[in-house]
mmCIF file of C-alpha atoms and ligand atoms in Angstrom:
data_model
loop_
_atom_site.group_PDB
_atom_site.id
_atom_site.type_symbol
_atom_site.label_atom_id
_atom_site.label_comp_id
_atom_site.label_asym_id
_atom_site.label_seq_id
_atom_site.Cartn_x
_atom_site.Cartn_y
_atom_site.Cartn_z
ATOM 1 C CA UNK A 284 102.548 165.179 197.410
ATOM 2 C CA UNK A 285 102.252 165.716 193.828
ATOM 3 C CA UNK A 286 100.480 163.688 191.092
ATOM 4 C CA UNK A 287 101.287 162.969 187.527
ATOM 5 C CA UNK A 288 98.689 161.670 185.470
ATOM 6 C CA UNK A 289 99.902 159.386 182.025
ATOM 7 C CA UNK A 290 97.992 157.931 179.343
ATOM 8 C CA UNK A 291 99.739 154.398 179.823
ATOM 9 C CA UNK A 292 101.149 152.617 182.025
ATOM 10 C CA UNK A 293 104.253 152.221 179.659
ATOM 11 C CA UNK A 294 104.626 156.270 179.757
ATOM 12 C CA UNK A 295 104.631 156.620 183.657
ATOM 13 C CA UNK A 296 106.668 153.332 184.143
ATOM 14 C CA UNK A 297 109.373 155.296 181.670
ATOM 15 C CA UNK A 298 109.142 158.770 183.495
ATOM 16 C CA UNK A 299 110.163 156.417 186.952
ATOM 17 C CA UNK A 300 112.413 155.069 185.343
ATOM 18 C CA UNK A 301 114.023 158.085 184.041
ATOM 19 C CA UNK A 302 113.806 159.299 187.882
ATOM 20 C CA UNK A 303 116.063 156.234 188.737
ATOM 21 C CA UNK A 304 118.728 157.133 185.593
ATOM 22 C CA UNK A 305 118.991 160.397 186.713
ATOM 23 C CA UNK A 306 119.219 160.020 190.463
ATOM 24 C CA UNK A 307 122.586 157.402 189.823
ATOM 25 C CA UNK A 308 123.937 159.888 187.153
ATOM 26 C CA UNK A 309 124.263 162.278 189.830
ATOM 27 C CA UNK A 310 124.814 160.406 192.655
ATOM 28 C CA UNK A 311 126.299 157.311 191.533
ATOM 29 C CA UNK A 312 126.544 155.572 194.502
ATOM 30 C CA UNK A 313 122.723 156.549 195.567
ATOM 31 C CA UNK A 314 121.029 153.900 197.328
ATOM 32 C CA UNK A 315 117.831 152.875 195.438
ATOM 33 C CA UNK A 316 115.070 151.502 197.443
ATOM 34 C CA UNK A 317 113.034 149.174 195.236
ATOM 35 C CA UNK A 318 110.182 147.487 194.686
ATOM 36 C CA UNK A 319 108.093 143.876 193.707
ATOM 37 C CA UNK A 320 105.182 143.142 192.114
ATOM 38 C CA UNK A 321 103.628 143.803 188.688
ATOM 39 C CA UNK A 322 103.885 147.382 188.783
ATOM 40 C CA UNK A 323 107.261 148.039 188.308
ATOM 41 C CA UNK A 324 108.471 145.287 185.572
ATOM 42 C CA UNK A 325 108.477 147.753 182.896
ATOM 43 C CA UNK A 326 110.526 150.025 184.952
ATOM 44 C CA UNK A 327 112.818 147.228 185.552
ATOM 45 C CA UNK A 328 113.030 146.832 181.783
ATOM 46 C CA UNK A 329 113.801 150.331 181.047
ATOM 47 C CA UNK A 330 116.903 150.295 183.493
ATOM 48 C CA UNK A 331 118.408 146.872 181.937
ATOM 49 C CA UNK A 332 117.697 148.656 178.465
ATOM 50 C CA UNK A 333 119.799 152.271 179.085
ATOM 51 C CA UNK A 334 122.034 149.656 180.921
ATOM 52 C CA UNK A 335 122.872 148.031 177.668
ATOM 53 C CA UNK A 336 123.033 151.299 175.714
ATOM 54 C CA UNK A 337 125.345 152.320 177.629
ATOM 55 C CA UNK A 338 123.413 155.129 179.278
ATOM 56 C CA UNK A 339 123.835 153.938 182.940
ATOM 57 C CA UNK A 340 126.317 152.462 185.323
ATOM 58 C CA UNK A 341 124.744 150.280 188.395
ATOM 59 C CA UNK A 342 128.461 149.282 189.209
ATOM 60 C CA UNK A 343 128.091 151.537 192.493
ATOM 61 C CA UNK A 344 124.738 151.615 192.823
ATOM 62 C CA UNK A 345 123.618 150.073 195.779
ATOM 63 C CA UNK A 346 119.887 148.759 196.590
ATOM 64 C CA UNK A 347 117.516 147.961 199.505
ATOM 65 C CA UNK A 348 114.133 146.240 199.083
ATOM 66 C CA UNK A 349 111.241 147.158 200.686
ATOM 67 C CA UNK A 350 109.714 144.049 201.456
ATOM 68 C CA UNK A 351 110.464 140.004 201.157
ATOM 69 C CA UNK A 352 108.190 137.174 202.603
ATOM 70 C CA UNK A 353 108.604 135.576 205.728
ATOM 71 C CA UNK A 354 109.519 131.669 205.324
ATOM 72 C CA UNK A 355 110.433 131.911 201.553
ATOM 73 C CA UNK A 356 114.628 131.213 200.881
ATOM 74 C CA UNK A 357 115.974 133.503 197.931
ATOM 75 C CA UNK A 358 116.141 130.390 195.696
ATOM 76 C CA UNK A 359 112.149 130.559 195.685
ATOM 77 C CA UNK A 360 110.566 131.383 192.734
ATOM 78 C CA UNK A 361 108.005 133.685 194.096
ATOM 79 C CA UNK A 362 110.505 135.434 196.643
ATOM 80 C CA UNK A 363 111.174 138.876 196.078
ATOM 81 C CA UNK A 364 114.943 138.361 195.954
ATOM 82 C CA UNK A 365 114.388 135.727 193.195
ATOM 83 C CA UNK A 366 112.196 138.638 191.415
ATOM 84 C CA UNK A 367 114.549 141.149 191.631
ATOM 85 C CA UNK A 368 117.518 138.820 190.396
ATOM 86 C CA UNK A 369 115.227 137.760 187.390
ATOM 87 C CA UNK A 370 114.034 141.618 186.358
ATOM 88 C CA UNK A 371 117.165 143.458 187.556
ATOM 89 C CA UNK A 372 120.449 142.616 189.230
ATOM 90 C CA UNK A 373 121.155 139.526 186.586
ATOM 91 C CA UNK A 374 120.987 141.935 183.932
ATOM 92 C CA UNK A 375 122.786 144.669 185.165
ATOM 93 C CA UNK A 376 126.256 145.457 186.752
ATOM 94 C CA UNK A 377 125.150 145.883 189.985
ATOM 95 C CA UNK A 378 127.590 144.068 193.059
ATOM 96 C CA UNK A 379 125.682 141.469 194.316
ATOM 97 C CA UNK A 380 127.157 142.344 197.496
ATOM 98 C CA UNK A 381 125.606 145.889 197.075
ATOM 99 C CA UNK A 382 121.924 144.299 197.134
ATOM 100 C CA UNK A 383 119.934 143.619 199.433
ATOM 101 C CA UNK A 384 116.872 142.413 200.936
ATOM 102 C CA UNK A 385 115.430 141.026 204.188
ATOM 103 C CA UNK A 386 116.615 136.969 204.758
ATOM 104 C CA UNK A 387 113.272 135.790 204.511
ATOM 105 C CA UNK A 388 114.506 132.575 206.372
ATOM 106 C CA UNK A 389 116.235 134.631 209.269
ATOM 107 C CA UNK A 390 115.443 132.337 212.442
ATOM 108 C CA UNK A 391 116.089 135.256 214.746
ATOM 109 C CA UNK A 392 113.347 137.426 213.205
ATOM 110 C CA UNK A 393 113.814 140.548 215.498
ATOM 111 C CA UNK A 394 117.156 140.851 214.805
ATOM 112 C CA UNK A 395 117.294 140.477 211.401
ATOM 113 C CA UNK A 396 114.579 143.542 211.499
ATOM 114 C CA UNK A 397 116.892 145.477 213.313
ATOM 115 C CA UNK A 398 119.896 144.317 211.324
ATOM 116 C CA UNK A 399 117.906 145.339 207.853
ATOM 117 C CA UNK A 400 117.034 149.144 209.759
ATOM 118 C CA UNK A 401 120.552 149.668 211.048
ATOM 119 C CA UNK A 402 121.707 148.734 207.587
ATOM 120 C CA UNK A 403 119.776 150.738 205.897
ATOM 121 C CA UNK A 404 120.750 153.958 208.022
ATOM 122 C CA UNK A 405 124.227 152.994 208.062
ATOM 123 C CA UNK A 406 124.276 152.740 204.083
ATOM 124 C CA UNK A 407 123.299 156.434 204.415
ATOM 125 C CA UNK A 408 119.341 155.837 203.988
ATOM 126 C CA UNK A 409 117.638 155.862 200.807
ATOM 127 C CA UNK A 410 117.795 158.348 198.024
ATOM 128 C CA UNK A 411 114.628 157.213 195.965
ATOM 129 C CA UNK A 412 112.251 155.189 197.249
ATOM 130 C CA UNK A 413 109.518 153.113 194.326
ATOM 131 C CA UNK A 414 106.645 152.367 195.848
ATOM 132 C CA UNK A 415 103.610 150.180 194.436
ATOM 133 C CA UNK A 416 100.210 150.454 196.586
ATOM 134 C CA UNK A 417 98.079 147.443 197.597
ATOM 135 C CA UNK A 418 94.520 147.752 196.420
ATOM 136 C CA UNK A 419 94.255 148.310 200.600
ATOM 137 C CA UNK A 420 96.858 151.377 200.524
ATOM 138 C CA UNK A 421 99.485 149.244 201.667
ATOM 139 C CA UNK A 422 103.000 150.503 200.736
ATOM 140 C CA UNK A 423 105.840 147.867 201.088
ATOM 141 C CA UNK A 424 103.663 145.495 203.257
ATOM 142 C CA UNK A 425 102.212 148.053 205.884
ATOM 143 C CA UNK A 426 98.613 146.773 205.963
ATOM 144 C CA UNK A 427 96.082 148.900 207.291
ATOM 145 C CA UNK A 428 96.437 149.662 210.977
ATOM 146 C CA UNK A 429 95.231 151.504 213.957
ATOM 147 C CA UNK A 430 99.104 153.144 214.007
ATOM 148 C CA UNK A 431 101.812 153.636 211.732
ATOM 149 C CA UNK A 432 104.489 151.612 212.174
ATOM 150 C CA UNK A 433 107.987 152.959 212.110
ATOM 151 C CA UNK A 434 110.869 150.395 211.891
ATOM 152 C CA UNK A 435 111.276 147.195 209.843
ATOM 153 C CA UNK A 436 108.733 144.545 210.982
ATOM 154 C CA UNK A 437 107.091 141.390 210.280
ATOM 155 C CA UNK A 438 103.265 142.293 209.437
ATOM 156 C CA UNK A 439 101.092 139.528 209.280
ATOM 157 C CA UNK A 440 99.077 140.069 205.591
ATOM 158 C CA UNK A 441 95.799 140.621 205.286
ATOM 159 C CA UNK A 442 93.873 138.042 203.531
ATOM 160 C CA UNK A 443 92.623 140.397 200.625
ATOM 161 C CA UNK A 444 96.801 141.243 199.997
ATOM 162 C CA UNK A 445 96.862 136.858 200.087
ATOM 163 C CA UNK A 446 94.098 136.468 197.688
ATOM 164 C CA UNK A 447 95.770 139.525 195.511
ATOM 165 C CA UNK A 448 99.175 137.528 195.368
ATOM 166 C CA UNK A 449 97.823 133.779 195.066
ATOM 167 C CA UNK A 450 97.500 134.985 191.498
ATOM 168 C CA UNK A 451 101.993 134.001 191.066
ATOM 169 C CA UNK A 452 101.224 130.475 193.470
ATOM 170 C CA UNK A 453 100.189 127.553 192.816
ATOM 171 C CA UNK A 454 97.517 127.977 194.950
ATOM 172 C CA UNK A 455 96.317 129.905 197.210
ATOM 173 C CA UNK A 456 97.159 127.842 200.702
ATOM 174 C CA UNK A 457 101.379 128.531 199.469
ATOM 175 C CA UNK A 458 101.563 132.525 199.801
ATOM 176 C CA UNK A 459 103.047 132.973 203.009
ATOM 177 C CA UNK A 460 101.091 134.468 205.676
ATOM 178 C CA UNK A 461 103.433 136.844 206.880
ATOM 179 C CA UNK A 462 106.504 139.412 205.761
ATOM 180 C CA UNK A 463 109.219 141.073 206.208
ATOM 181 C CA UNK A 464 108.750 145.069 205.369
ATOM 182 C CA UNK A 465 110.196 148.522 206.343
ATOM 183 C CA UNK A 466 108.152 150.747 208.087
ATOM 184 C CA UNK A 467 106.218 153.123 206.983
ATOM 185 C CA UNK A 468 109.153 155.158 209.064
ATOM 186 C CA UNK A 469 111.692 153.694 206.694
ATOM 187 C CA UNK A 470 109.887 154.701 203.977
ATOM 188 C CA UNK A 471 108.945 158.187 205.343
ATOM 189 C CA UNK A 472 112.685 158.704 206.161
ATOM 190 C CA UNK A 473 114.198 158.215 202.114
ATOM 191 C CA UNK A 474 114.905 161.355 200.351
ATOM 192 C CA UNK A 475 112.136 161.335 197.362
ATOM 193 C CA UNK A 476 109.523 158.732 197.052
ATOM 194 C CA UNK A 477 108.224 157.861 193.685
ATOM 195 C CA UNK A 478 104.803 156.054 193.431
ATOM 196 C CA UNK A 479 103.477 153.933 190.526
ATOM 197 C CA UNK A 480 99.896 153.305 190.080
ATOM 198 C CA UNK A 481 97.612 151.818 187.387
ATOM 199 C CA UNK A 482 94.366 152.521 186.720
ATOM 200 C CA UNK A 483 93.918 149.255 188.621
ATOM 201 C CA UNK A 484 94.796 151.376 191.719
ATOM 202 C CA UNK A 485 92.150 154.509 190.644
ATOM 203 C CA UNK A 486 89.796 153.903 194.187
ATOM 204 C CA UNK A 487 92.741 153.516 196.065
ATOM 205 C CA UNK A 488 94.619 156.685 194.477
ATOM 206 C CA UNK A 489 91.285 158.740 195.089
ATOM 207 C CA UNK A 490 91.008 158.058 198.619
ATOM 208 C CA UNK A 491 94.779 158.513 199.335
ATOM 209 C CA UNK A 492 94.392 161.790 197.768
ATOM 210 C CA UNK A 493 90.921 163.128 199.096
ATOM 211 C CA UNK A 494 91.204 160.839 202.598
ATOM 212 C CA UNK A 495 92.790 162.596 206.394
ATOM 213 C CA UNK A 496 95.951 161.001 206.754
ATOM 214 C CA UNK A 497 94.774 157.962 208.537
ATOM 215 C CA UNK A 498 96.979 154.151 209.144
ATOM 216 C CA UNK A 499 93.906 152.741 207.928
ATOM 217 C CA UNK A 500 95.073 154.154 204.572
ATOM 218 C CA UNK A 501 98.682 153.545 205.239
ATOM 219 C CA UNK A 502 100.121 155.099 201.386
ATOM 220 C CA UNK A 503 98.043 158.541 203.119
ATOM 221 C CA UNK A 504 100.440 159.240 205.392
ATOM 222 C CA UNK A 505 103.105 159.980 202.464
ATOM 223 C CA UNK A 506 100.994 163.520 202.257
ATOM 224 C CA UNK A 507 103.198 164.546 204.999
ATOM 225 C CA UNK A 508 106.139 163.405 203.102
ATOM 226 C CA UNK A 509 108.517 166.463 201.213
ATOM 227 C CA UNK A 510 109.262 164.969 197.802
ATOM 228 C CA UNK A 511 106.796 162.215 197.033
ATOM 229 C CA UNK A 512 105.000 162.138 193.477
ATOM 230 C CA UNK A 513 102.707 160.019 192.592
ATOM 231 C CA UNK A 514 103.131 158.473 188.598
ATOM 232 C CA UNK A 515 99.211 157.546 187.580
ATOM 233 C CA UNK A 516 98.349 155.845 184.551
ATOM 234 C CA UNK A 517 94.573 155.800 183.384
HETATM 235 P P1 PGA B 822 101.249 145.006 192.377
HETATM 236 O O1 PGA B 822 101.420 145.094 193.939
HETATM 237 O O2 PGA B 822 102.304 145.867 191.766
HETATM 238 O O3 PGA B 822 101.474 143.541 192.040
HETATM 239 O O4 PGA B 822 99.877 145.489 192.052
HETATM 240 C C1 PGA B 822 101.597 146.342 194.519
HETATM 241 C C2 PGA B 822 101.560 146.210 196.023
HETATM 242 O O5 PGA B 822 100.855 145.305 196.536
HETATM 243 O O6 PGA B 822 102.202 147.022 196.702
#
C-alpha cells in the first residue's frame, strides 16, 4: 500500500482523477468501479471537464458502483444512482446501459447480490477501484466486523455511518438502515485501488496505516492488496 500526501484536497482529487483518464486511454473499455459521497465530487468534476475538452471518451467505458442503499428507488434524491447520474453519467457519454449499480428496491435481495457479483466478474472485474473511507474504516459499506466479508451483501449500517449521512436527509429517522455493498472480496479482487482521504479522515488514515490488518478496521485489510495507493490531503 502506498501513500501520497497533497496539500489540498483539490490536488489529490486531480491526481485520481488523472488515474481514471489514463486507465480508459489505455484500456478504453476498462471497467471503473466508483464511488459516493463527498469525497469524490471534485473527481467527478475533473472527468466531465477533460470530457468536454475533448481529452476523454466514456463511450466504452463501463462502470460498477460500490455501494447503493437498501429501500431507496434510483429516482431518489439521496440514492447513489441519482448521485452518480447528477455528478457523472448525465454529463458524460457514457451508455447508460454500461452503468450500473445495485437495484436498491430488488425484492429478492439475495439474488440481486449474487446477480451484482456474477456481473461484475462476468464484465471482466474491475480495473480501478475509488474508494472513500468511513470515519469507522468502512470502504464501500463494510462496517467494522469480526470477519471480512467477501461477496456483495446487505450490511446493516452502523449508527455512527447513519448519523455521518443524515447530514444529505431531511432528518435523521429517513437514511435507510441498511445497504447494498460489494465485499471487501469484490473490492480486494479489482486490479488497482485508489483511495481518497481528507484530512477529515487523518485518525482513520493513521490507524489503517500503523493498525494489524484487523475487520474491525475493514479499509486495513487493503495492506494485503498489490496496487492500492492511498491519495491524502492535509
Ligand atoms: P464521504 O464518505 O466521502 O461522504 O466522507 C466516505 C465513506 O463513507 O466511505
Amino acid at each position: 500500500m502506498k501513500i501520497i500526501e497533497f496539500n489540498s484536497h483539490k490536488e489529490a482529487s486531480e491526481a485520481c482523477a488523472k488515474v481514471l483518464i489514463s486507465q480508459i486511454k489505455s484500456k478504453p473499455n476498462s471497467v471503473l468501479g466508483l464511488a459516493t459521497g463527498s469525497t469524490p465530487i471534485v473527481i467527478y468534476q475533473n472527468l466531465v471537464e477533460a470530457y468536454n475538452k475533448g481529452e476523454v471518451d466514456f463511450n466504452e467505458v463501463r462502470s460498477v458502483n460500490l455501494d447503493e442503499y437498501y429501500g431507496l428507488s434510483g429516482n431518489h434524491n439521496q440514492s447513489y444512482r441519482y448521485f452518480m447520474q447528477e455528478h457523472l453519467f448525465n454529463k458524460v457519454n457514457i451508455k447508460p446501459s454500461n452503468t450500473h449499480l445495485p437495484n436498491g428496491t430488488a425484492q429478492d435481495v439475495r439474488k440481486e447480490c449474487s446477480d451484482y457479483e456474477n456481473l461484475i466478474n462476468d464484465i471482466g472485474g474491475i480495473d480501478v477501484q475509488l474508494l472513500g473511507i468511513g470515519l469507522n474504516g468502512h470502504i464501500g459499506f463494510n462496517e467494522p466486523s469480526d470477519y471480512f466479508a467477501d461477496k456483495v451483501h446487505v450490511e446493516d449500517l452502523q449508527q455512527s455511518t447513519i448519523e455521518a449521512n443524515s447530514r444529505l436527509f431531511d432528518n435523521i429517522d429517513e437514511v435507510p438502515k441498511r445497504a447494498f455493498t460489494m465485499g471487501i472480496g469484490t473490492i480486494m479482487r479489482a486490479k488497482k485501488v485508489i483511495l481518497l482521504a481528507d484530512k477529515n479522515k487523518i485518525d482513520i488514515i493513521d490507524k489503517v496505516i500503523n493498525s494489524e490488518v484487523n475487520p474491525q478496521i475493514p479499509a486495513s485489510i487493503l495492506k494485503f492488496h498489490p496496487d492500492t495507493t492511498i491519495y491524502f490531503s492535509r
